[in-house]
Amino acid sequence: MSATIIDGKGLAQHMREALKNRVASFPNPPGLAVIIVGDNPASQVYVSNKEKACVAAGIHSEVIALPGETSELDLLDRIEKLNADPKIDGILVQLPLPKHLNSRRVLDSILPEKDVDGFHPSNVGALFLGNPGLQPCTPHGVMKMLEHENVEIRGKHAVIVGASNIVGKPMAVMLLHAGATVTICNSKTPDLGHHTRDADILVVAVGRPNIVTGDMVKEGAVVIDVGMNRLENGKLAGDVEFESAKMKAAKITPVPGGVGPMTIAMLLENTVEAAARKREEAV
Ligand code: GUN
């Protein structure tokens, strides 16, 4: 039987409408600053999509596009100004940064309460401990999708392929907190199929087309494809071979139209949440 296709685009749209109403109740709009360094074409598309989504939700948006040769000192200086700017509730530095910049130092310089990516060590630590904080957008969006699809997590085996700081590691912690038994694999794991075939919930976030094929999917599994790869023919593809995997899975996300739109919706939600927390503190 063919899987149900999880409509991330539809759910994200629904969430963005709800956020728009919440934003309208603020005396002044929440603000998001996005910094992009250099001219990576994929990053430019992502940043432009984030900006459009902000404007549509009524969020004040500032895009700071800096030349590829920007020094670390200049970038840190920009972030310091945004940290102190009362119009700005969220700051996002688009990754990857040019090689001469130390990403860790840059991300650590963002105030944790404005860190809408959830990449600052204090937000990472809060997630690890189960304390309140801002959570990384992509895995948070995946959790929302699973919840919306009424996917049972407690007692299930979740297998994550990919151990990045942006997706794989935080995804593992979120699923663990939700009661799953979690296995984390990566692109070098020998006999990857041995692990993936045992997954009730399979999350793939490696950035390599077809790393997971239908024969590596358990009958009735829920498959979440975080990959976003541009093929030689110009088409977008995920990490999962969709046609064969959908014949085995109970539910599966498409690419595009699955996880990607949810990431943006969660970024907007984090920005509004950061703004709400700041306003609560001020009362
Ligand atoms: N590059 C790819 N994904 C992300 C993300 O979630 N946040 C940032 N800042 N950069 C990215």
PDB file of C-alpha atoms and ligand atoms in Angstrom:
ATOM      1  CA  MET A   1       0.000   0.000   0.000  1.00  0.00           C
ATOM      2  CA  SER A   2       1.157   3.507  -0.714  1.00  0.00           C
ATOM      3  CA  ALA A   3       1.920   5.846   2.198  1.00  0.00           C
ATOM      4  CA  THR A   4      -0.032   8.896   3.297  1.00  0.00           C
ATOM      5  CA  ILE A   5       1.932  11.961   2.197  1.00  0.00           C
ATOM      6  CA  ILE A   6       2.519  14.336   5.120  1.00  0.00           C
ATOM      7  CA  ASP A   7       1.553  17.834   3.994  1.00  0.00           C
ATOM      8  CA  GLY A   8       4.202  19.992   5.683  1.00  0.00           C
ATOM      9  CA  LYS A   9       3.385  22.902   3.417  1.00  0.00           C
ATOM     10  CA  GLY A  10      -0.274  22.890   4.460  1.00  0.00           C
ATOM     11  CA  LEU A  11       0.504  22.596   8.165  1.00  0.00           C
ATOM     12  CA  ALA A  12       3.113  25.367   7.923  1.00  0.00           C
ATOM     13  CA  GLN A  13       0.572  27.612   6.199  1.00  0.00           C
ATOM     14  CA  HIS A  14      -1.949  26.934   8.937  1.00  0.00           C
ATOM     15  CA  MET A  15       0.653  27.762  11.623  1.00  0.00           C
ATOM     16  CA  ARG A  16       1.665  30.951   9.815  1.00  0.00           C
ATOM     17  CA  GLU A  17      -1.958  32.125   9.721  1.00  0.00           C
ATOM     18  CA  ALA A  18      -2.296  31.490  13.464  1.00  0.00           C
ATOM     19  CA  LEU A  19       0.964  33.389  14.094  1.00  0.00           C
ATOM     20  CA  LYS A  20      -0.250  36.314  12.031  1.00  0.00           C
ATOM     21  CA  ASN A  21      -3.199  36.691  14.406  1.00  0.00           C
ATOM     22  CA  ARG A  22      -0.897  36.464  17.428  1.00  0.00           C
ATOM     23  CA  VAL A  23       1.469  39.060  15.929  1.00  0.00           C
ATOM     24  CA  ALA A  24      -1.476  41.432  15.374  1.00  0.00           C
ATOM     25  CA  SER A  25      -2.090  41.433  19.142  1.00  0.00           C
ATOM     26  CA  PHE A  26       1.402  42.868  19.861  1.00  0.00           C
ATOM     27  CA  PRO A  27       1.614  46.645  20.471  1.00  0.00           C
ATOM     28  CA  ASN A  28       4.651  46.741  18.164  1.00  0.00           C
ATOM     29  CA  PRO A  29       5.712  43.982  15.798  1.00  0.00           C
ATOM     30  CA  PRO A  30       8.273  41.336  16.769  1.00  0.00           C
ATOM     31  CA  GLY A  31      11.516  41.808  14.806  1.00  0.00           C
ATOM     32  CA  LEU A  32      13.858  39.312  13.150  1.00  0.00           C
ATOM     33  CA  ALA A  33      17.328  40.142  11.805  1.00  0.00           C
ATOM     34  CA  VAL A  34      18.897  37.712   9.355  1.00  0.00           C
ATOM     35  CA  ILE A  35      22.601  38.054   8.571  1.00  0.00           C
ATOM     36  CA  ILE A  36      23.996  36.536   5.410  1.00  0.00           C
ATOM     37  CA  VAL A  37      27.710  36.683   4.584  1.00  0.00           C
ATOM     38  CA  GLY A  38      28.819  36.097   0.990  1.00  0.00           C
ATOM     39  CA  ASP A  39      26.858  35.016  -2.067  1.00  0.00           C
ATOM     40  CA  ASN A  40      26.057  31.315  -1.615  1.00  0.00           C
ATOM     41  CA  PRO A  41      23.048  30.943  -3.976  1.00  0.00           C
ATOM     42  CA  ALA A  42      21.208  28.378  -1.814  1.00  0.00           C
ATOM     43  CA  SER A  43      21.632  30.596   1.275  1.00  0.00           C
ATOM     44  CA  GLN A  44      20.328  33.595  -0.686  1.00  0.00           C
ATOM     45  CA  VAL A  45      17.148  31.667  -1.569  1.00  0.00           C
ATOM     46  CA  TYR A  46      16.660  30.516   2.046  1.00  0.00           C
ATOM     47  CA  VAL A  47      17.136  34.049   3.384  1.00  0.00           C
ATOM     48  CA  SER A  48      14.778  35.554   0.838  1.00  0.00           C
ATOM     49  CA  ASN A  49      12.107  32.944   1.760  1.00  0.00           C
ATOM     50  CA  LYS A  50      12.539  33.756   5.437  1.00  0.00           C
ATOM     51  CA  GLU A  51      12.132  37.466   4.753  1.00  0.00           C
ATOM     52  CA  LYS A  52       8.967  36.966   2.678  1.00  0.00           C
ATOM     53  CA  ALA A  53       7.491  34.758   5.402  1.00  0.00           C
ATOM     54  CA  CYS A  54       8.216  37.429   8.051  1.00  0.00           C
ATOM     55  CA  VAL A  55       6.559  40.160   6.030  1.00  0.00           C
ATOM     56  CA  ALA A  56       3.486  37.966   5.390  1.00  0.00           C
ATOM     57  CA  ALA A  57       3.152  37.292   9.145  1.00  0.00           C
ATOM     58  CA  GLY A  58       3.529  40.968  10.081  1.00  0.00           C
ATOM     59  CA  ILE A  59       6.978  40.455  11.632  1.00  0.00           C
ATOM     60  CA  HIS A  60       9.487  43.289  11.213  1.00  0.00           C
ATOM     61  CA  SER A  61      12.339  41.880   9.129  1.00  0.00           C
ATOM     62  CA  GLU A  62      15.877  43.137   8.560  1.00  0.00           C
ATOM     63  CA  VAL A  63      18.223  41.339   6.193  1.00  0.00           C
ATOM     64  CA  ILE A  64      21.869  42.277   6.621  1.00  0.00           C
ATOM     65  CA  ALA A  65      23.812  41.111   3.561  1.00  0.00           C
ATOM     66  CA  LEU A  66      27.564  41.370   4.107  1.00  0.00           C
ATOM     67  CA  PRO A  67      30.345  40.785   1.579  1.00  0.00           C
ATOM     68  CA  GLY A  68      32.125  37.416   1.628  1.00  0.00           C
ATOM     69  CA  GLU A  69      35.357  39.011   2.859  1.00  0.00           C
ATOM     70  CA  THR A  70      33.736  40.555   5.989  1.00  0.00           C
ATOM     71  CA  SER A  71      36.060  40.179   8.993  1.00  0.00           C
ATOM     72  CA  GLU A  72      35.015  38.315  12.107  1.00  0.00           C
ATOM     73  CA  LEU A  73      35.407  41.492  14.143  1.00  0.00           C
ATOM     74  CA  ASP A  74      32.967  43.352  11.864  1.00  0.00           C
ATOM     75  CA  LEU A  75      30.466  40.513  12.027  1.00  0.00           C
ATOM     76  CA  LEU A  76      30.698  40.313  15.829  1.00  0.00           C
ATOM     77  CA  ASP A  77      30.226  44.079  15.973  1.00  0.00           C
ATOM     78  CA  ARG A  78      27.014  43.806  13.885  1.00  0.00           C
ATOM     79  CA  ILE A  79      25.693  41.092  16.191  1.00  0.00           C
ATOM     80  CA  GLU A  80      26.503  43.157  19.285  1.00  0.00           C
ATOM     81  CA  LYS A  81      24.442  46.041  17.874  1.00  0.00           C
ATOM     82  CA  LEU A  82      21.515  43.710  17.115  1.00  0.00           C
ATOM     83  CA  ASN A  83      21.788  42.215  20.630  1.00  0.00           C
ATOM     84  CA  ALA A  84      21.234  45.741  21.984  1.00  0.00           C
ATOM     85  CA  ASP A  85      18.553  46.767  19.453  1.00  0.00           C
ATOM     86  CA  PRO A  86      15.078  46.842  21.109  1.00  0.00           C
ATOM     87  CA  LYS A  87      13.312  46.442  17.723  1.00  0.00           C
ATOM     88  CA  ILE A  88      15.026  43.071  17.209  1.00  0.00           C
ATOM     89  CA  ASP A  89      13.757  39.999  19.092  1.00  0.00           C
ATOM     90  CA  GLY A  90      15.449  37.325  17.009  1.00  0.00           C
ATOM     91  CA  ILE A  91      18.849  37.083  15.295  1.00  0.00           C
ATOM     92  CA  LEU A  92      19.776  34.411  12.755  1.00  0.00           C
ATOM     93  CA  VAL A  93      23.153  34.053  11.067  1.00  0.00           C
ATOM     94  CA  GLN A  94      22.688  32.000   7.906  1.00  0.00           C
ATOM     95  CA  LEU A  95      25.054  29.011   7.704  1.00  0.00           C
ATOM     96  CA  PRO A  96      27.443  28.015   6.246  1.00  0.00           C
ATOM     97  CA  LEU A  97      29.686  31.010   6.863  1.00  0.00           C
ATOM     98  CA  PRO A  98      32.793  31.624   4.706  1.00  0.00           C
ATOM     99  CA  LYS A  99      35.728  29.505   5.900  1.00  0.00           C
ATOM    100  CA  HIS A 100      37.733  32.371   7.426  1.00  0.00           C
ATOM    101  CA  LEU A 101      34.972  32.964   9.990  1.00  0.00           C
ATOM    102  CA  ASN A 102      34.685  30.870  13.156  1.00  0.00           C
ATOM    103  CA  SER A 103      31.015  29.814  13.175  1.00  0.00           C
ATOM    104  CA  ARG A 104      31.092  28.727  16.804  1.00  0.00           C
ATOM    105  CA  ARG A 105      32.426  32.084  18.006  1.00  0.00           C
ATOM    106  CA  VAL A 106      29.870  33.903  15.867  1.00  0.00           C
ATOM    107  CA  LEU A 107      26.881  31.843  17.062  1.00  0.00           C
ATOM    108  CA  ASP A 108      28.015  32.096  20.686  1.00  0.00           C
ATOM    109  CA  SER A 109      27.950  35.904  20.447  1.00  0.00           C
ATOM    110  CA  ILE A 110      24.178  36.009  19.881  1.00  0.00           C
ATOM    111  CA  LEU A 111      22.218  36.660  23.083  1.00  0.00           C
ATOM    112  CA  PRO A 112      20.572  33.315  24.028  1.00  0.00           C
ATOM    113  CA  GLU A 113      17.154  35.022  24.363  1.00  0.00           C
ATOM    114  CA  LYS A 114      17.457  36.291  20.757  1.00  0.00           C
ATOM    115  CA  ASP A 115      18.910  33.020  19.409  1.00  0.00           C
ATOM    116  CA  VAL A 116      15.905  31.943  17.299  1.00  0.00           C
ATOM    117  CA  ASP A 117      17.981  29.154  15.686  1.00  0.00           C
ATOM    118  CA  GLY A 118      18.507  27.532  19.102  1.00  0.00           C
ATOM    119  CA  PHE A 119      22.226  27.075  18.359  1.00  0.00           C
ATOM    120  CA  HIS A 120      23.708  28.933  21.375  1.00  0.00           C
ATOM    121  CA  PRO A 121      25.259  26.572  23.965  1.00  0.00           C
ATOM    122  CA  SER A 122      22.813  27.746  26.626  1.00  0.00           C
ATOM    123  CA  ASN A 123      19.828  26.834  24.395  1.00  0.00           C
ATOM    124  CA  VAL A 124      21.495  23.552  23.407  1.00  0.00           C
ATOM    125  CA  GLY A 125      22.022  22.817  27.125  1.00  0.00           C
ATOM    126  CA  ALA A 126      18.414  23.747  27.942  1.00  0.00           C
ATOM    127  CA  LEU A 127      17.164  21.330  25.273  1.00  0.00           C
ATOM    128  CA  PHE A 128      19.447  18.578  26.574  1.00  0.00           C
ATOM    129  CA  LEU A 129      18.170  19.049  30.134  1.00  0.00           C
ATOM    130  CA  GLY A 130      14.525  19.544  29.147  1.00  0.00           C
ATOM    131  CA  ASN A 131      14.529  23.157  30.403  1.00  0.00           C
ATOM    132  CA  PRO A 132      12.712  25.996  28.608  1.00  0.00           C
ATOM    133  CA  GLY A 133      14.685  27.675  25.838  1.00  0.00           C
ATOM    134  CA  LEU A 134      14.559  28.349  22.091  1.00  0.00           C
ATOM    135  CA  GLN A 135      14.690  25.107  20.083  1.00  0.00           C
ATOM    136  CA  PRO A 136      16.270  24.497  16.649  1.00  0.00           C
ATOM    137  CA  CYS A 137      13.650  25.081  13.953  1.00  0.00           C
ATOM    138  CA  THR A 138      13.983  21.979  11.755  1.00  0.00           C
ATOM    139  CA  PRO A 139      13.742  19.252  14.421  1.00  0.00           C
ATOM    140  CA  HIS A 140      11.106  21.303  16.274  1.00  0.00           C
ATOM    141  CA  GLY A 141       9.108  21.440  13.020  1.00  0.00           C
ATOM    142  CA  VAL A 142       9.446  17.660  12.635  1.00  0.00           C
ATOM    143  CA  MET A 143       8.054  17.163  16.162  1.00  0.00           C
ATOM    144  CA  LYS A 144       5.075  19.409  15.285  1.00  0.00           C
ATOM    145  CA  MET A 145       4.419  17.351  12.152  1.00  0.00           C
ATOM    146  CA  LEU A 146       4.536  14.070  14.086  1.00  0.00           C
ATOM    147  CA  GLU A 147       2.174  15.519  16.691  1.00  0.00           C
ATOM    148  CA  HIS A 148      -0.226  16.814  14.038  1.00  0.00           C
ATOM    149  CA  GLU A 149      -0.198  13.400  12.329  1.00  0.00           C
ATOM    150  CA  ASN A 150      -0.943  11.701  15.691  1.00  0.00           C
ATOM    151  CA  VAL A 151       2.196   9.586  15.391  1.00  0.00           C
ATOM    152  CA  GLU A 152       2.784   7.588  18.584  1.00  0.00           C
ATOM    153  CA  ILE A 153       6.379   8.222  19.745  1.00  0.00           C
ATOM    154  CA  ARG A 154       6.443   6.715  23.246  1.00  0.00           C
ATOM    155  CA  GLY A 155       7.869   3.207  23.173  1.00  0.00           C
ATOM    156  CA  LYS A 156       8.769   3.401  19.480  1.00  0.00           C
ATOM    157  CA  HIS A 157      12.180   3.004  17.875  1.00  0.00           C
ATOM    158  CA  ALA A 158      13.313   6.217  16.210  1.00  0.00           C
ATOM    159  CA  VAL A 159      16.333   6.015  13.912  1.00  0.00           C
ATOM    160  CA  ILE A 160      18.027   9.218  12.829  1.00  0.00           C
ATOM    161  CA  VAL A 161      20.480   9.213   9.948  1.00  0.00           C
ATOM    162  CA  GLY A 162      22.746  12.269  10.294  1.00  0.00           C
ATOM    163  CA  ALA A 163      24.298  13.655  13.451  1.00  0.00           C
ATOM    164  CA  SER A 164      24.588  17.375  12.723  1.00  0.00           C
ATOM    165  CA  ASN A 165      24.200  20.078  15.364  1.00  0.00           C
ATOM    166  CA  ILE A 166      21.410  21.655  13.277  1.00  0.00           C
ATOM    167  CA  VAL A 167      19.188  18.589  12.849  1.00  0.00           C
ATOM    168  CA  GLY A 168      20.395  15.108  13.879  1.00  0.00           C
ATOM    169  CA  LYS A 169      21.587  15.728  17.443  1.00  0.00           C
ATOM    170  CA  PRO A 170      18.703  17.980  18.586  1.00  0.00           C
ATOM    171  CA  MET A 171      16.226  15.644  16.815  1.00  0.00           C
ATOM    172  CA  ALA A 172      17.572  12.726  18.866  1.00  0.00           C
ATOM    173  CA  VAL A 173      17.136  14.634  22.127  1.00  0.00           C
ATOM    174  CA  MET A 174      13.574  15.717  21.257  1.00  0.00           C
ATOM    175  CA  LEU A 175      12.521  12.170  20.333  1.00  0.00           C
ATOM    176  CA  LEU A 176      14.210  10.820  23.465  1.00  0.00           C
ATOM    177  CA  HIS A 177      12.250  13.287  25.624  1.00  0.00           C
ATOM    178  CA  ALA A 178       9.065  12.172  23.846  1.00  0.00           C
ATOM    179  CA  GLY A 179       9.704   8.575  24.977  1.00  0.00           C
ATOM    180  CA  ALA A 180      11.304   6.985  21.912  1.00  0.00           C
ATOM    181  CA  THR A 181      14.242   4.607  21.941  1.00  0.00           C
ATOM    182  CA  VAL A 182      16.699   6.478  19.741  1.00  0.00           C
ATOM    183  CA  THR A 183      19.462   5.276  17.431  1.00  0.00           C
ATOM    184  CA  ILE A 184      21.701   7.861  15.757  1.00  0.00           C
ATOM    185  CA  CYS A 185      23.463   6.795  12.553  1.00  0.00           C
ATOM    186  CA  ASN A 186      25.563   8.801  10.140  1.00  0.00           C
ATOM    187  CA  SER A 187      26.701   8.562   6.538  1.00  0.00           C
ATOM    188  CA  LYS A 188      29.601   6.272   7.566  1.00  0.00           C
ATOM    189  CA  THR A 189      27.526   3.756   9.552  1.00  0.00           C
ATOM    190  CA  PRO A 190      28.265   0.259   8.185  1.00  0.00           C
ATOM    191  CA  ASP A 191      25.177  -1.596   6.943  1.00  0.00           C
ATOM    192  CA  LEU A 192      22.923   1.424   7.418  1.00  0.00           C
ATOM    193  CA  GLY A 193      19.902  -0.617   6.287  1.00  0.00           C
ATOM    194  CA  HIS A 194      20.310  -2.945   9.271  1.00  0.00           C
ATOM    195  CA  HIS A 195      19.432   0.025  11.517  1.00  0.00           C
ATOM    196  CA  THR A 196      16.892   1.817   9.323  1.00  0.00           C
ATOM    197  CA  ARG A 197      14.882  -1.380   8.727  1.00  0.00           C
ATOM    198  CA  ASP A 198      14.182  -1.498  12.459  1.00  0.00           C
ATOM    199  CA  ALA A 199      12.863   2.087  12.615  1.00  0.00           C
ATOM    200  CA  ASP A 200       9.241   2.853  13.455  1.00  0.00           C
ATOM    201  CA  ILE A 201      10.149   6.507  12.905  1.00  0.00           C
ATOM    202  CA  LEU A 202      12.958   7.206  10.430  1.00  0.00           C
ATOM    203  CA  VAL A 203      14.433  10.705  10.134  1.00  0.00           C
ATOM    204  CA  VAL A 204      17.002  11.219   7.389  1.00  0.00           C
ATOM    205  CA  ALA A 205      19.160  14.349   7.418  1.00  0.00           C
ATOM    206  CA  VAL A 206      22.450  13.733   5.638  1.00  0.00           C
ATOM    207  CA  GLY A 207      22.303  15.776   2.430  1.00  0.00           C
ATOM    208  CA  ARG A 208      22.865  12.885   0.040  1.00  0.00           C
ATOM    209  CA  PRO A 209      20.172  11.852  -2.463  1.00  0.00           C
ATOM    210  CA  ASN A 210      18.915   8.259  -2.171  1.00  0.00           C
ATOM    211  CA  ILE A 211      20.997   7.374   0.902  1.00  0.00           C
ATOM    212  CA  VAL A 212      17.822   5.601   2.045  1.00  0.00           C
ATOM    213  CA  THR A 213      15.971   3.419  -0.457  1.00  0.00           C
ATOM    214  CA  GLY A 214      12.649   1.594  -0.121  1.00  0.00           C
ATOM    215  CA  ASP A 215      14.291  -1.731   0.814  1.00  0.00           C
ATOM    216  CA  MET A 216      15.803   0.030   3.872  1.00  0.00           C
ATOM    217  CA  VAL A 217      12.377   1.062   5.196  1.00  0.00           C
ATOM    218  CA  LYS A 218      10.267  -1.039   7.571  1.00  0.00           C
ATOM    219  CA  GLU A 219       6.704  -1.789   6.488  1.00  0.00           C
ATOM    220  CA  GLY A 220       4.415   0.788   8.172  1.00  0.00           C
ATOM    221  CA  ALA A 221       7.200   3.192   9.245  1.00  0.00           C
ATOM    222  CA  VAL A 222       6.883   6.970   9.421  1.00  0.00           C
ATOM    223  CA  VAL A 223       9.591   8.477   7.185  1.00  0.00           C
ATOM    224  CA  ILE A 224      10.740  12.076   7.585  1.00  0.00           C
ATOM    225  CA  ASP A 225      13.057  13.324   4.848  1.00  0.00           C
ATOM    226  CA  VAL A 226      15.032  16.420   5.866  1.00  0.00           C
ATOM    227  CA  GLY A 227      17.320  16.330   2.819  1.00  0.00           C
ATOM    228  CA  MET A 228      17.233  19.107   0.246  1.00  0.00           C
ATOM    229  CA  ASN A 229      19.509  18.309  -2.674  1.00  0.00           C
ATOM    230  CA  ARG A 230      19.740  20.032  -6.041  1.00  0.00           C
ATOM    231  CA  LEU A 231      20.186  17.333  -8.721  1.00  0.00           C
ATOM    232  CA  GLU A 232      22.146  17.774 -11.947  1.00  0.00           C
ATOM    233  CA  ASN A 233      18.868  18.108 -13.854  1.00  0.00           C
ATOM    234  CA  GLY A 234      18.014  21.104 -11.646  1.00  0.00           C
ATOM    235  CA  LYS A 235      15.287  19.271  -9.698  1.00  0.00           C
ATOM    236  CA  LEU A 236      15.085  19.186  -5.897  1.00  0.00           C
ATOM    237  CA  ALA A 237      15.330  15.820  -4.169  1.00  0.00           C
ATOM    238  CA  GLY A 238      15.457  14.643  -0.587  1.00  0.00           C
ATOM    239  CA  ASP A 239      17.732  11.998   0.959  1.00  0.00           C
ATOM    240  CA  VAL A 240      15.121   9.249   0.620  1.00  0.00           C
ATOM    241  CA  GLU A 241      14.239   7.517  -2.642  1.00  0.00           C
ATOM    242  CA  PHE A 242      10.631   8.652  -2.466  1.00  0.00           C
ATOM    243  CA  GLU A 243       8.908   6.335  -4.939  1.00  0.00           C
ATOM    244  CA  SER A 244      10.192   3.081  -3.434  1.00  0.00           C
ATOM    245  CA  ALA A 245      10.003   4.299   0.200  1.00  0.00           C
ATOM    246  CA  LYS A 246       6.379   5.376  -0.107  1.00  0.00           C
ATOM    247  CA  MET A 247       5.397   1.796  -1.027  1.00  0.00           C
ATOM    248  CA  LYS A 248       6.680   0.624   2.379  1.00  0.00           C
ATOM    249  CA  ALA A 249       5.970   3.546   4.729  1.00  0.00           C
ATOM    250  CA  ALA A 250       2.665   4.366   6.426  1.00  0.00           C
ATOM    251  CA  LYS A 251       3.457   8.083   6.252  1.00  0.00           C
ATOM    252  CA  ILE A 252       6.185   9.983   4.434  1.00  0.00           C
ATOM    253  CA  THR A 253       7.191  13.614   3.866  1.00  0.00           C
ATOM    254  CA  PRO A 254       7.716  14.848   0.294  1.00  0.00           C
ATOM    255  CA  VAL A 255      10.594  17.057  -0.904  1.00  0.00           C
ATOM    256  CA  PRO A 256       9.782  19.838  -1.525  1.00  0.00           C
ATOM    257  CA  GLY A 257       6.665  20.544   0.543  1.00  0.00           C
ATOM    258  CA  GLY A 258       7.500  18.524   3.658  1.00  0.00           C
ATOM    259  CA  VAL A 259      10.016  19.578   6.303  1.00  0.00           C
ATOM    260  CA  GLY A 260      11.287  22.756   4.552  1.00  0.00           C
ATOM    261  CA  PRO A 261       8.153  24.895   4.994  1.00  0.00           C
ATOM    262  CA  MET A 262       7.882  23.769   8.628  1.00  0.00           C
ATOM    263  CA  THR A 263      11.409  25.051   9.360  1.00  0.00           C
ATOM    264  CA  ILE A 264      10.367  28.550   8.298  1.00  0.00           C
ATOM    265  CA  ALA A 265       7.111  28.387  10.270  1.00  0.00           C
ATOM    266  CA  MET A 266       9.078  27.413  13.395  1.00  0.00           C
ATOM    267  CA  LEU A 267      11.526  30.275  12.861  1.00  0.00           C
ATOM    268  CA  LEU A 268       8.604  32.700  12.853  1.00  0.00           C
ATOM    269  CA  GLU A 269       7.175  31.004  15.933  1.00  0.00           C
ATOM    270  CA  ASN A 270      10.518  31.258  17.767  1.00  0.00           C
ATOM    271  CA  THR A 271      10.719  34.963  16.880  1.00  0.00           C
ATOM    272  CA  VAL A 272       7.216  35.625  18.200  1.00  0.00           C
ATOM    273  CA  GLU A 273       7.961  33.517  21.294  1.00  0.00           C
ATOM    274  CA  ALA A 274      11.199  35.459  21.954  1.00  0.00           C
ATOM    275  CA  ALA A 275       9.265  38.715  21.615  1.00  0.00           C
ATOM    276  CA  ALA A 276       6.516  37.496  23.955  1.00  0.00           C
ATOM    277  CA  ARG A 277       9.036  36.449  26.608  1.00  0.00           C
ATOM    278  CA  LYS A 278      10.779  39.837  26.426  1.00  0.00           C
ATOM    279  CA  ARG A 279       7.485  41.672  26.839  1.00  0.00           C
ATOM    280  CA  GLU A 280       6.490  39.451  29.782  1.00  0.00           C
ATOM    281  CA  GLU A 281       9.801  40.256  31.464  1.00  0.00           C
ATOM    282  CA  ALA A 282       9.219  43.976  30.972  1.00  0.00           C
ATOM    283  CA  VAL A 283       5.897  43.911  32.888  1.00  0.00           C
TER     284      VAL A 283
HETATM  285  N1  GUN B   1      21.634  26.658   7.047  1.00  0.00           N
HETATM  286  C1  GUN B   1      20.933  25.512   6.817  1.00  0.00           C
HETATM  287  N2  GUN B   1      19.979  25.329   7.759  1.00  0.00           N
HETATM  288  C2  GUN B   1      20.082  26.378   8.599  1.00  0.00           C
HETATM  289  C3  GUN B   1      19.348  26.759   9.767  1.00  0.00           C
HETATM  290  O1  GUN B   1      18.422  26.079  10.236  1.00  0.00           O
HETATM  291  N3  GUN B   1      19.750  27.923  10.352  1.00  0.00           N
HETATM  292  C4  GUN B   1      20.778  28.662   9.858  1.00  0.00           C
HETATM  293  N4  GUN B   1      21.090  29.774  10.522  1.00  0.00           N
HETATM  294  N5  GUN B   1      21.461  28.344   8.786  1.00  0.00           N
HETATM  295  C5  GUN B   1      21.108  27.212   8.160  1.00  0.00           C
END
